[in-house]
Amino acid sequence: MEEKTWYRRLKGIDQFRLRLVLSTLSGTPIQIEEIRPDETSPGLRDYEASLLRLVELISDDCSVVISSTGTKVRYKPGVIVGGKHLVHECGVSRSIGYFLEPLIVLALFGKKPLCITLKGITNDFKDPCVDTFRTTTLHMLKQFGVPLDGVELKVVSRGVPPQGGGEVILALPIIQNNLSAVNWVDEGMVKRIRGVAFSTKASPQFINRMISSARGILNNLLPDVYIDSDHKTGQFAGRSPGYGISLVAQTTSGCLISADYAASYPYVNEMDGFEDPTETETLMSPEEIGVKVASMLLEEIEQGGVVDSTHQGLLFLLCALCPKDVSKVRVGLLTPYAIETLRQIKDFLGVKFDIKPHTPTNTVILRCLGSGLKNLSRKIQ
């Protein structure tokens, strides 16, 4: 007789990615109910269903059941296997950045190293862009003992909303046993700023205009500012016009603080009603984007912490997945997403964080005892 599966019941679609990751790593089957029940088009969005397909692609023996209305999902995790030559279409209703964050964490606990091609939107105004992942997110893993020699994110072609057409190749190693606990509280001082400005199906002059306006702000503060230009044409330029810039500040203690933004026409998302036609007529000028991203970066630096606000949730998740040893990290003002991340970590892994404000620097110091998660999927030699 088949054993009956017990599902942890959850309500609503909030924190969907994180719940999926925690469910998979902790081996907890979940049932999510009441997914947007009162909206005109209830149920899962296509990018959420696509994320479920991506998890299925890198797993073995996992099961996903979606109700006919899409308002209820049952997910039973399997074993993360990883693998080479995998391809996933991320669609054009959310950017590749939405898929990368959960994928990076899951791939570390796989049976084999992962090499996957993701197709869709590389740069937009909602999620961190692929450049931020390449320059900042992947380097965070080094702090937790992941060797960076097997880590690569290659941007083959760029794509912006609404049509996408971008492509990236992600390579990630597996961890041999577990992550290593961190004591990461030294922010250091900013010593250099690097970045990349891109344009697709738009004038290459836009790149120079974004760079000079960003430098106009940043050079007042430090001389070492270098922003690469990446003008894509032909098949590497995707299917829609757009331009944007991503910046990363490197500190003396090896911390990386990032900010990015891209200008493009709005998403054609039938699910969310009709777009306001006034939005489709004019895009932000390259100068405005350069100033906006430089200002965003300076705000992140001013807040303090060893990571920027978009990386707080991932930082806490990695701390919670460490061995049963104390990790200590410093962040700036806690974001609502980070606070919700701490709640979900407590629910799934039973890891509680000790949170203490550090008044002189206006930062917050968090300590936790890791859950002791080991990579049980990998092949035992």
mmCIF file of C-alpha atoms in Angstrom:
data_model
loop_
_atom_site.group_PDB
_atom_site.id
_atom_site.type_symbol
_atom_site.label_atom_id
_atom_site.label_comp_id
_atom_site.label_asym_id
_atom_site.label_seq_id
_atom_site.Cartn_x
_atom_site.Cartn_y
_atom_site.Cartn_z
ATOM 1 C CA MET A 1 0.000 0.000 0.000
ATOM 2 C CA GLU A 2 1.373 3.408 -1.005
ATOM 3 C CA GLU A 3 2.351 5.648 1.875
ATOM 4 C CA LYS A 4 0.188 8.770 2.185
ATOM 5 C CA THR A 5 2.135 12.014 1.798
ATOM 6 C CA TRP A 6 1.717 14.701 4.454
ATOM 7 C CA TYR A 7 1.659 18.215 2.975
ATOM 8 C CA ARG A 8 2.407 21.410 4.869
ATOM 9 C CA ARG A 9 -0.496 23.707 4.041
ATOM 10 C CA LEU A 10 0.243 27.317 3.124
ATOM 11 C CA LYS A 11 -2.006 30.141 1.958
ATOM 12 C CA GLY A 12 -1.401 32.771 -0.674
ATOM 13 C CA ILE A 13 1.327 33.251 -3.253
ATOM 14 C CA ASP A 14 3.642 35.484 -1.172
ATOM 15 C CA GLN A 15 7.236 34.260 -0.930
ATOM 16 C CA PHE A 16 6.512 31.576 -3.534
ATOM 17 C CA ARG A 17 10.147 31.222 -4.678
ATOM 18 C CA LEU A 18 11.513 31.007 -1.156
ATOM 19 C CA ARG A 19 8.886 28.483 -0.056
ATOM 20 C CA LEU A 20 9.744 26.344 -3.072
ATOM 21 C CA VAL A 21 13.477 26.441 -2.250
ATOM 22 C CA LEU A 22 12.977 25.730 1.468
ATOM 23 C CA SER A 23 10.488 22.951 0.716
ATOM 24 C CA THR A 24 12.988 21.327 -1.671
ATOM 25 C CA LEU A 25 16.019 21.609 0.611
ATOM 26 C CA SER A 26 14.200 20.506 3.761
ATOM 27 C CA GLY A 27 12.303 17.742 1.923
ATOM 28 C CA THR A 28 8.927 19.122 3.084
ATOM 29 C CA PRO A 29 5.985 18.589 0.685
ATOM 30 C CA ILE A 30 3.833 21.751 0.486
ATOM 31 C CA GLN A 31 0.288 22.545 -0.590
ATOM 32 C CA ILE A 32 -0.352 26.205 -1.401
ATOM 33 C CA GLU A 33 -4.005 27.238 -1.436
ATOM 34 C CA GLU A 34 -5.933 30.426 -2.165
ATOM 35 C CA ILE A 35 -3.555 31.677 -4.864
ATOM 36 C CA ARG A 36 -4.991 35.080 -5.900
ATOM 37 C CA PRO A 37 -8.604 33.838 -5.453
ATOM 38 C CA ASP A 38 -10.229 37.283 -5.723
ATOM 39 C CA GLU A 39 -8.442 38.616 -8.791
ATOM 40 C CA THR A 40 -10.044 38.843 -12.225
ATOM 41 C CA SER A 41 -7.672 36.123 -13.426
ATOM 42 C CA PRO A 42 -7.079 33.946 -10.359
ATOM 43 C CA GLY A 43 -4.326 31.369 -9.849
ATOM 44 C CA LEU A 44 -0.662 30.983 -10.729
ATOM 45 C CA ARG A 45 0.971 33.373 -13.174
ATOM 46 C CA ASP A 46 2.828 31.816 -16.083
ATOM 47 C CA TYR A 47 6.244 32.774 -14.643
ATOM 48 C CA GLU A 48 5.409 30.941 -11.398
ATOM 49 C CA ALA A 49 4.396 27.830 -13.347
ATOM 50 C CA SER A 50 7.632 28.228 -15.326
ATOM 51 C CA LEU A 51 9.637 28.269 -12.064
ATOM 52 C CA LEU A 52 7.944 25.015 -11.047
ATOM 53 C CA ARG A 53 8.950 23.519 -14.420
ATOM 54 C CA LEU A 54 12.530 24.692 -13.876
ATOM 55 C CA VAL A 55 12.662 22.961 -10.467
ATOM 56 C CA GLU A 56 11.257 19.821 -12.133
ATOM 57 C CA LEU A 57 13.960 20.061 -14.797
ATOM 58 C CA ILE A 58 16.838 19.983 -12.291
ATOM 59 C CA SER A 59 15.167 17.445 -9.963
ATOM 60 C CA ASP A 60 14.406 13.755 -10.106
ATOM 61 C CA ASP A 61 11.180 12.271 -8.796
ATOM 62 C CA CYS A 62 9.534 15.528 -7.741
ATOM 63 C CA SER A 63 5.816 15.921 -8.291
ATOM 64 C CA VAL A 64 3.824 19.061 -9.103
ATOM 65 C CA VAL A 65 0.015 19.102 -9.240
ATOM 66 C CA ILE A 66 -1.800 22.329 -10.154
ATOM 67 C CA SER A 67 -5.584 22.547 -9.806
ATOM 68 C CA SER A 68 -7.689 23.349 -12.891
ATOM 69 C CA THR A 69 -8.245 26.951 -11.720
ATOM 70 C CA GLY A 70 -4.569 27.355 -10.788
ATOM 71 C CA THR A 71 -5.476 28.517 -7.264
ATOM 72 C CA LYS A 72 -4.044 25.420 -5.579
ATOM 73 C CA VAL A 73 -0.617 23.800 -6.014
ATOM 74 C CA ARG A 74 0.809 20.627 -4.507
ATOM 75 C CA TYR A 75 4.563 20.224 -4.610
ATOM 76 C CA LYS A 76 6.431 17.163 -3.422
ATOM 77 C CA PRO A 77 10.217 17.681 -3.646
ATOM 78 C CA GLY A 78 12.525 15.102 -5.196
ATOM 79 C CA VAL A 79 16.316 14.858 -5.423
ATOM 80 C CA ILE A 80 18.199 17.744 -7.044
ATOM 81 C CA VAL A 81 20.301 16.195 -9.799
ATOM 82 C CA GLY A 82 21.661 19.188 -11.743
ATOM 83 C CA GLY A 83 23.178 18.125 -15.073
ATOM 84 C CA LYS A 84 24.641 19.572 -18.273
ATOM 85 C CA HIS A 85 23.149 20.877 -21.520
ATOM 86 C CA LEU A 86 19.851 21.816 -19.869
ATOM 87 C CA VAL A 87 17.699 24.534 -21.465
ATOM 88 C CA HIS A 88 14.807 26.446 -19.914
ATOM 89 C CA GLU A 89 12.536 29.054 -21.498
ATOM 90 C CA CYS A 90 11.820 31.637 -18.800
ATOM 91 C CA GLY A 91 9.130 33.318 -20.893
ATOM 92 C CA VAL A 92 8.576 37.058 -21.239
ATOM 93 C CA SER A 93 6.398 37.882 -18.231
ATOM 94 C CA ARG A 94 9.313 38.043 -15.749
ATOM 95 C CA SER A 95 13.076 38.390 -16.205
ATOM 96 C CA ILE A 96 15.739 35.681 -15.878
ATOM 97 C CA GLY A 97 16.805 37.286 -12.564
ATOM 98 C CA TYR A 98 13.576 36.004 -10.988
ATOM 99 C CA PHE A 99 14.640 32.427 -11.758
ATOM 100 C CA LEU A 100 18.348 32.764 -10.995
ATOM 101 C CA GLU A 101 18.160 33.376 -7.241
ATOM 102 C CA PRO A 102 16.313 30.137 -6.327
ATOM 103 C CA LEU A 103 18.283 28.208 -8.958
ATOM 104 C CA ILE A 104 21.674 29.218 -7.515
ATOM 105 C CA VAL A 105 20.792 27.946 -4.022
ATOM 106 C CA LEU A 106 19.240 24.677 -5.224
ATOM 107 C CA ALA A 107 22.075 23.871 -7.643
ATOM 108 C CA LEU A 108 24.670 23.916 -4.826
ATOM 109 C CA PHE A 109 22.906 20.958 -3.184
ATOM 110 C CA GLY A 110 22.689 18.884 -6.373
ATOM 111 C CA LYS A 111 24.013 15.476 -7.363
ATOM 112 C CA LYS A 112 26.057 16.823 -10.278
ATOM 113 C CA PRO A 113 27.284 20.317 -11.224
ATOM 114 C CA LEU A 114 24.732 22.341 -13.176
ATOM 115 C CA CYS A 115 25.138 23.873 -16.627
ATOM 116 C CA ILE A 116 21.938 25.416 -17.946
ATOM 117 C CA THR A 117 20.888 27.856 -20.677
ATOM 118 C CA LEU A 118 18.130 30.262 -19.653
ATOM 119 C CA LYS A 119 16.242 32.193 -22.339
ATOM 120 C CA GLY A 120 14.054 35.251 -21.891
ATOM 121 C CA ILE A 121 14.523 38.768 -20.513
ATOM 122 C CA THR A 122 18.009 39.603 -19.186
ATOM 123 C CA ASN A 123 17.476 43.222 -18.088
ATOM 124 C CA ASP A 124 14.366 44.929 -16.784
ATOM 125 C CA PHE A 125 13.125 47.272 -14.054
ATOM 126 C CA LYS A 126 11.639 44.646 -11.662
ATOM 127 C CA ASP A 127 14.297 42.038 -10.827
ATOM 128 C CA PRO A 128 18.084 42.239 -10.452
ATOM 129 C CA CYS A 129 19.642 41.968 -13.913
ATOM 130 C CA VAL A 130 21.989 39.210 -15.066
ATOM 131 C CA ASP A 131 24.983 41.589 -14.764
ATOM 132 C CA THR A 132 24.274 42.050 -11.046
ATOM 133 C CA PHE A 133 24.167 38.266 -10.623
ATOM 134 C CA ARG A 134 27.454 37.917 -12.498
ATOM 135 C CA THR A 135 29.334 40.645 -10.617
ATOM 136 C CA THR A 136 27.767 40.469 -7.154
ATOM 137 C CA THR A 137 25.461 37.552 -6.322
ATOM 138 C CA LEU A 138 27.751 34.732 -7.464
ATOM 139 C CA HIS A 139 30.695 36.291 -5.584
ATOM 140 C CA MET A 140 28.694 36.070 -2.336
ATOM 141 C CA LEU A 141 29.007 32.290 -2.533
ATOM 142 C CA LYS A 142 32.771 32.574 -2.014
ATOM 143 C CA GLN A 143 32.145 33.817 1.547
ATOM 144 C CA PHE A 144 30.340 30.537 2.282
ATOM 145 C CA GLY A 145 33.178 28.344 1.026
ATOM 146 C CA VAL A 146 31.946 27.689 -2.527
ATOM 147 C CA PRO A 147 34.952 27.598 -4.912
ATOM 148 C CA LEU A 148 34.476 30.206 -7.645
ATOM 149 C CA ASP A 149 36.438 28.331 -10.320
ATOM 150 C CA GLY A 150 33.344 26.341 -11.369
ATOM 151 C CA VAL A 151 31.008 29.352 -11.226
ATOM 152 C CA GLU A 152 30.178 31.217 -14.431
ATOM 153 C CA LEU A 153 27.344 33.300 -15.847
ATOM 154 C CA LYS A 154 27.814 34.136 -19.503
ATOM 155 C CA VAL A 155 25.515 36.606 -21.248
ATOM 156 C CA VAL A 156 25.117 35.294 -24.817
ATOM 157 C CA SER A 157 22.474 37.766 -25.945
ATOM 158 C CA ARG A 158 20.459 40.458 -24.220
ATOM 159 C CA GLY A 159 16.697 40.762 -24.141
ATOM 160 C CA VAL A 160 14.420 43.415 -22.622
ATOM 161 C CA PRO A 161 10.620 43.567 -22.234
ATOM 162 C CA PRO A 162 8.214 43.129 -23.854
ATOM 163 C CA GLN A 163 9.601 40.617 -26.379
ATOM 164 C CA GLY A 164 12.760 39.359 -24.629
ATOM 165 C CA GLY A 165 15.101 37.275 -26.778
ATOM 166 C CA GLY A 166 18.000 37.198 -24.301
ATOM 167 C CA GLU A 167 20.055 34.146 -23.386
ATOM 168 C CA VAL A 168 22.487 33.338 -20.571
ATOM 169 C CA ILE A 169 24.483 30.232 -19.659
ATOM 170 C CA LEU A 170 24.873 29.457 -15.966
ATOM 171 C CA ALA A 171 27.458 27.006 -14.634
ATOM 172 C CA LEU A 172 27.546 26.124 -10.929
ATOM 173 C CA PRO A 173 29.488 23.514 -8.943
ATOM 174 C CA ILE A 174 27.997 21.419 -6.141
ATOM 175 C CA ILE A 175 29.190 21.692 -2.569
ATOM 176 C CA GLN A 176 31.024 18.551 -1.481
ATOM 177 C CA ASN A 177 29.518 18.403 1.986
ATOM 178 C CA ASN A 178 28.156 21.639 3.382
ATOM 179 C CA LEU A 179 28.575 25.411 3.268
ATOM 180 C CA SER A 180 30.889 27.066 5.798
ATOM 181 C CA ALA A 181 29.580 29.420 8.492
ATOM 182 C CA VAL A 182 30.568 33.079 8.133
ATOM 183 C CA ASN A 183 31.623 35.934 10.357
ATOM 184 C CA TRP A 184 31.009 38.737 7.885
ATOM 185 C CA VAL A 185 30.582 42.091 9.605
ATOM 186 C CA ASP A 186 33.393 44.252 8.196
ATOM 187 C CA GLU A 187 31.955 46.506 5.489
ATOM 188 C CA GLY A 188 35.165 48.338 4.673
ATOM 189 C CA MET A 189 35.297 51.529 2.615
ATOM 190 C CA VAL A 190 34.420 51.804 -1.058
ATOM 191 C CA LYS A 191 37.624 51.721 -3.098
ATOM 192 C CA ARG A 192 36.382 51.340 -6.675
ATOM 193 C CA ILE A 193 33.214 51.262 -8.754
ATOM 194 C CA ARG A 194 32.765 49.055 -11.789
ATOM 195 C CA GLY A 195 29.789 48.591 -14.041
ATOM 196 C CA VAL A 196 28.398 47.791 -17.444
ATOM 197 C CA ALA A 197 26.076 49.865 -19.617
ATOM 198 C CA PHE A 198 24.216 48.182 -22.459
ATOM 199 C CA SER A 199 21.907 49.007 -25.322
ATOM 200 C CA THR A 200 19.945 46.681 -27.594
ATOM 201 C CA LYS A 201 18.256 47.778 -30.791
ATOM 202 C CA ALA A 202 19.024 51.378 -29.768
ATOM 203 C CA SER A 203 21.747 53.887 -30.560
ATOM 204 C CA PRO A 204 25.199 53.011 -29.179
ATOM 205 C CA GLN A 205 25.429 56.694 -28.193
ATOM 206 C CA PHE A 206 22.950 55.940 -25.403
ATOM 207 C CA ILE A 207 25.681 53.942 -23.654
ATOM 208 C CA ASN A 208 28.110 56.887 -23.602
ATOM 209 C CA ARG A 209 25.364 59.198 -22.332
ATOM 210 C CA MET A 210 24.480 56.826 -19.454
ATOM 211 C CA ILE A 211 28.134 56.362 -18.538
ATOM 212 C CA SER A 212 28.980 60.075 -18.522
ATOM 213 C CA SER A 213 25.932 61.006 -16.414
ATOM 214 C CA ALA A 214 26.672 58.226 -13.882
ATOM 215 C CA ARG A 215 30.338 59.251 -13.717
ATOM 216 C CA GLY A 216 29.250 62.869 -13.270
ATOM 217 C CA ILE A 217 27.927 61.886 -9.843
ATOM 218 C CA LEU A 218 30.388 59.148 -8.852
ATOM 219 C CA ASN A 219 33.619 60.908 -9.823
ATOM 220 C CA ASN A 220 32.925 63.582 -7.211
ATOM 221 C CA LEU A 221 33.413 60.871 -4.592
ATOM 222 C CA LEU A 222 36.197 58.666 -5.945
ATOM 223 C CA PRO A 223 38.386 58.606 -9.045
ATOM 224 C CA ASP A 224 38.395 54.833 -9.695
ATOM 225 C CA VAL A 225 35.175 54.456 -11.693
ATOM 226 C CA TYR A 226 35.183 52.291 -14.801
ATOM 227 C CA ILE A 227 32.009 51.356 -16.668
ATOM 228 C CA ASP A 228 32.171 48.886 -19.551
ATOM 229 C CA SER A 229 30.016 49.354 -22.629
ATOM 230 C CA ASP A 230 28.109 46.482 -24.193
ATOM 231 C CA HIS A 231 26.303 47.319 -27.408
ATOM 232 C CA LYS A 232 24.526 44.285 -28.826
ATOM 233 C CA THR A 233 23.438 44.068 -32.455
ATOM 234 C CA GLY A 234 21.765 41.552 -34.742
ATOM 235 C CA GLN A 235 20.852 38.194 -33.235
ATOM 236 C CA PHE A 236 22.493 39.105 -29.903
ATOM 237 C CA ALA A 237 20.264 42.144 -29.360
ATOM 238 C CA GLY A 238 17.049 40.324 -28.547
ATOM 239 C CA ARG A 239 13.703 41.383 -29.950
ATOM 240 C CA SER A 240 12.934 44.724 -28.237
ATOM 241 C CA PRO A 241 14.718 48.064 -27.884
ATOM 242 C CA GLY A 242 16.093 49.032 -24.484
ATOM 243 C CA TYR A 243 19.128 50.285 -22.581
ATOM 244 C CA GLY A 244 20.334 50.224 -19.006
ATOM 245 C CA ILE A 245 23.249 50.226 -16.617
ATOM 246 C CA SER A 246 24.360 48.148 -13.653
ATOM 247 C CA LEU A 247 26.942 49.348 -11.125
ATOM 248 C CA VAL A 248 28.860 47.572 -8.377
ATOM 249 C CA ALA A 249 30.911 49.177 -5.608
ATOM 250 C CA GLN A 250 33.834 47.133 -4.267
ATOM 251 C CA THR A 251 34.988 47.811 -0.719
ATOM 252 C CA THR A 252 38.377 47.391 0.947
ATOM 253 C CA SER A 253 37.088 44.342 2.828
ATOM 254 C CA GLY A 254 35.812 42.612 -0.336
ATOM 255 C CA CYS A 255 32.099 43.450 -0.054
ATOM 256 C CA LEU A 256 30.147 44.148 -3.245
ATOM 257 C CA ILE A 257 27.214 46.578 -3.293
ATOM 258 C CA SER A 258 25.148 46.759 -6.484
ATOM 259 C CA ALA A 259 22.368 48.689 -8.204
ATOM 260 C CA ASP A 260 20.878 48.427 -11.682
ATOM 261 C CA TYR A 261 18.028 49.661 -13.871
ATOM 262 C CA ALA A 262 16.939 49.361 -17.491
ATOM 263 C CA ALA A 263 14.599 51.378 -19.698
ATOM 264 C CA SER A 264 12.306 49.406 -21.957
ATOM 265 C CA TYR A 265 8.685 49.325 -23.047
ATOM 266 C CA PRO A 266 6.297 47.768 -20.495
ATOM 267 C CA TYR A 267 5.549 44.072 -20.190
ATOM 268 C CA VAL A 268 2.645 42.919 -22.327
ATOM 269 C CA ASN A 269 1.039 40.984 -19.525
ATOM 270 C CA GLU A 270 -2.538 40.037 -20.262
ATOM 271 C CA MET A 271 -2.870 38.822 -16.678
ATOM 272 C CA ASP A 272 -2.433 42.253 -15.104
ATOM 273 C CA GLY A 273 -4.953 44.123 -17.190
ATOM 274 C CA PHE A 274 -4.163 46.691 -19.880
ATOM 275 C CA GLU A 275 -1.084 48.844 -19.861
ATOM 276 C CA ASP A 276 -1.519 52.579 -19.664
ATOM 277 C CA PRO A 277 -0.774 53.740 -23.238
ATOM 278 C CA THR A 278 1.004 56.872 -21.947
ATOM 279 C CA GLU A 279 3.709 54.608 -20.512
ATOM 280 C CA THR A 280 4.531 53.186 -23.910
ATOM 281 C CA GLU A 281 5.321 56.507 -25.576
ATOM 282 C CA THR A 282 8.440 57.853 -23.889
ATOM 283 C CA LEU A 283 11.244 56.031 -22.094
ATOM 284 C CA MET A 284 13.502 57.555 -19.472
ATOM 285 C CA SER A 285 16.412 59.315 -21.130
ATOM 286 C CA PRO A 286 19.893 57.711 -20.897
ATOM 287 C CA GLU A 287 21.018 60.647 -18.715
ATOM 288 C CA GLU A 288 18.161 60.064 -16.261
ATOM 289 C CA ILE A 289 19.020 56.371 -16.035
ATOM 290 C CA GLY A 290 22.711 57.070 -15.373
ATOM 291 C CA VAL A 291 21.809 59.502 -12.570
ATOM 292 C CA LYS A 292 19.118 57.174 -11.170
ATOM 293 C CA VAL A 293 21.407 54.123 -10.886
ATOM 294 C CA ALA A 294 24.345 56.138 -9.484
ATOM 295 C CA SER A 295 21.975 57.592 -6.845
ATOM 296 C CA MET A 296 20.548 54.135 -6.067
ATOM 297 C CA LEU A 297 24.091 52.836 -5.564
ATOM 298 C CA LEU A 298 25.000 55.712 -3.229
ATOM 299 C CA GLU A 299 21.846 55.106 -1.185
ATOM 300 C CA GLU A 300 22.782 51.423 -0.818
ATOM 301 C CA ILE A 301 26.316 52.355 0.277
ATOM 302 C CA GLU A 302 24.946 54.883 2.770
ATOM 303 C CA GLN A 303 22.679 52.253 4.362
ATOM 304 C CA GLY A 304 25.702 50.140 5.261
ATOM 305 C CA GLY A 305 25.928 46.378 5.582
ATOM 306 C CA VAL A 306 28.044 43.746 3.826
ATOM 307 C CA VAL A 307 25.436 43.287 1.058
ATOM 308 C CA ASP A 308 22.916 45.618 -0.585
ATOM 309 C CA SER A 309 19.205 45.475 0.243
ATOM 310 C CA THR A 310 18.293 43.175 -2.680
ATOM 311 C CA HIS A 311 20.716 40.492 -1.409
ATOM 312 C CA GLN A 312 19.623 40.437 2.245
ATOM 313 C CA GLY A 313 17.169 37.544 1.812
ATOM 314 C CA LEU A 314 19.728 35.386 0.001
ATOM 315 C CA LEU A 315 22.366 36.183 2.641
ATOM 316 C CA PHE A 316 20.087 35.026 5.479
ATOM 317 C CA LEU A 317 19.091 31.897 3.577
ATOM 318 C CA LEU A 318 22.740 30.899 3.030
ATOM 319 C CA CYS A 319 23.492 31.544 6.737
ATOM 320 C CA ALA A 320 20.583 29.287 7.720
ATOM 321 C CA LEU A 321 21.841 26.497 5.424
ATOM 322 C CA CYS A 322 25.290 26.480 7.071
ATOM 323 C CA PRO A 323 26.522 23.741 9.463
ATOM 324 C CA LYS A 324 25.504 23.913 13.129
ATOM 325 C CA ASP A 325 27.895 26.740 13.764
ATOM 326 C CA VAL A 326 27.307 30.424 14.486
ATOM 327 C CA SER A 327 27.150 32.805 11.517
ATOM 328 C CA LYS A 328 27.269 36.551 12.097
ATOM 329 C CA VAL A 329 26.473 39.162 9.427
ATOM 330 C CA ARG A 330 25.862 42.902 9.233
ATOM 331 C CA VAL A 331 23.194 44.505 7.024
ATOM 332 C CA GLY A 332 21.670 47.967 6.647
ATOM 333 C CA LEU A 333 17.971 48.622 7.189
ATOM 334 C CA LEU A 334 16.076 45.310 6.989
ATOM 335 C CA THR A 335 13.774 45.169 3.947
ATOM 336 C CA PRO A 336 10.225 43.744 4.237
ATOM 337 C CA TYR A 337 11.327 40.879 1.949
ATOM 338 C CA ALA A 338 14.260 40.071 4.258
ATOM 339 C CA ILE A 339 12.007 40.064 7.333
ATOM 340 C CA GLU A 340 9.594 37.686 5.611
ATOM 341 C CA THR A 341 12.586 35.519 4.614
ATOM 342 C CA LEU A 342 13.560 35.217 8.291
ATOM 343 C CA ARG A 343 10.002 34.060 9.114
ATOM 344 C CA GLN A 344 9.971 31.407 6.390
ATOM 345 C CA ILE A 345 13.439 30.138 7.442
ATOM 346 C CA LYS A 346 12.137 29.730 11.004
ATOM 347 C CA ASP A 347 9.045 27.840 9.770
ATOM 348 C CA PHE A 348 10.858 25.417 7.464
ATOM 349 C CA LEU A 349 14.310 24.978 9.008
ATOM 350 C CA GLY A 350 13.680 25.947 12.644
ATOM 351 C CA VAL A 351 16.553 28.435 12.487
ATOM 352 C CA LYS A 352 16.055 31.588 14.559
ATOM 353 C CA PHE A 353 18.151 34.720 14.098
ATOM 354 C CA ASP A 354 19.305 36.928 16.946
ATOM 355 C CA ILE A 355 18.837 40.513 15.685
ATOM 356 C CA LYS A 356 20.680 43.411 17.348
ATOM 357 C CA PRO A 357 20.735 46.988 16.057
ATOM 358 C CA HIS A 358 24.190 48.580 16.024
ATOM 359 C CA THR A 359 23.323 52.219 16.751
ATOM 360 C CA PRO A 360 26.679 53.940 15.990
ATOM 361 C CA THR A 361 26.590 52.753 12.368
ATOM 362 C CA ASN A 362 22.785 52.509 11.953
ATOM 363 C CA THR A 363 23.182 48.889 10.870
ATOM 364 C CA VAL A 364 21.805 45.583 12.145
ATOM 365 C CA ILE A 365 23.883 42.589 13.242
ATOM 366 C CA LEU A 366 22.272 39.161 12.883
ATOM 367 C CA ARG A 367 23.520 35.895 14.353
ATOM 368 C CA CYS A 368 22.174 32.405 13.796
ATOM 369 C CA LEU A 369 23.058 28.772 14.380
ATOM 370 C CA GLY A 370 22.941 26.993 11.001
ATOM 371 C CA SER A 371 20.530 24.146 10.311
ATOM 372 C CA GLY A 372 23.411 21.769 9.477
ATOM 373 C CA LEU A 373 22.080 20.947 5.983
ATOM 374 C CA LYS A 374 24.381 18.580 4.106
ATOM 375 C CA ASN A 375 24.464 17.853 0.408
ATOM 376 C CA LEU A 376 22.957 14.362 0.499
ATOM 377 C CA SER A 377 22.216 14.294 -3.251
ATOM 378 C CA ARG A 378 25.838 14.137 -4.398
ATOM 379 C CA LYS A 379 27.426 10.891 -5.488
ATOM 380 C CA ILE A 380 29.349 9.279 -2.665
ATOM 381 C CA GLN A 381 32.594 8.069 -4.126
#
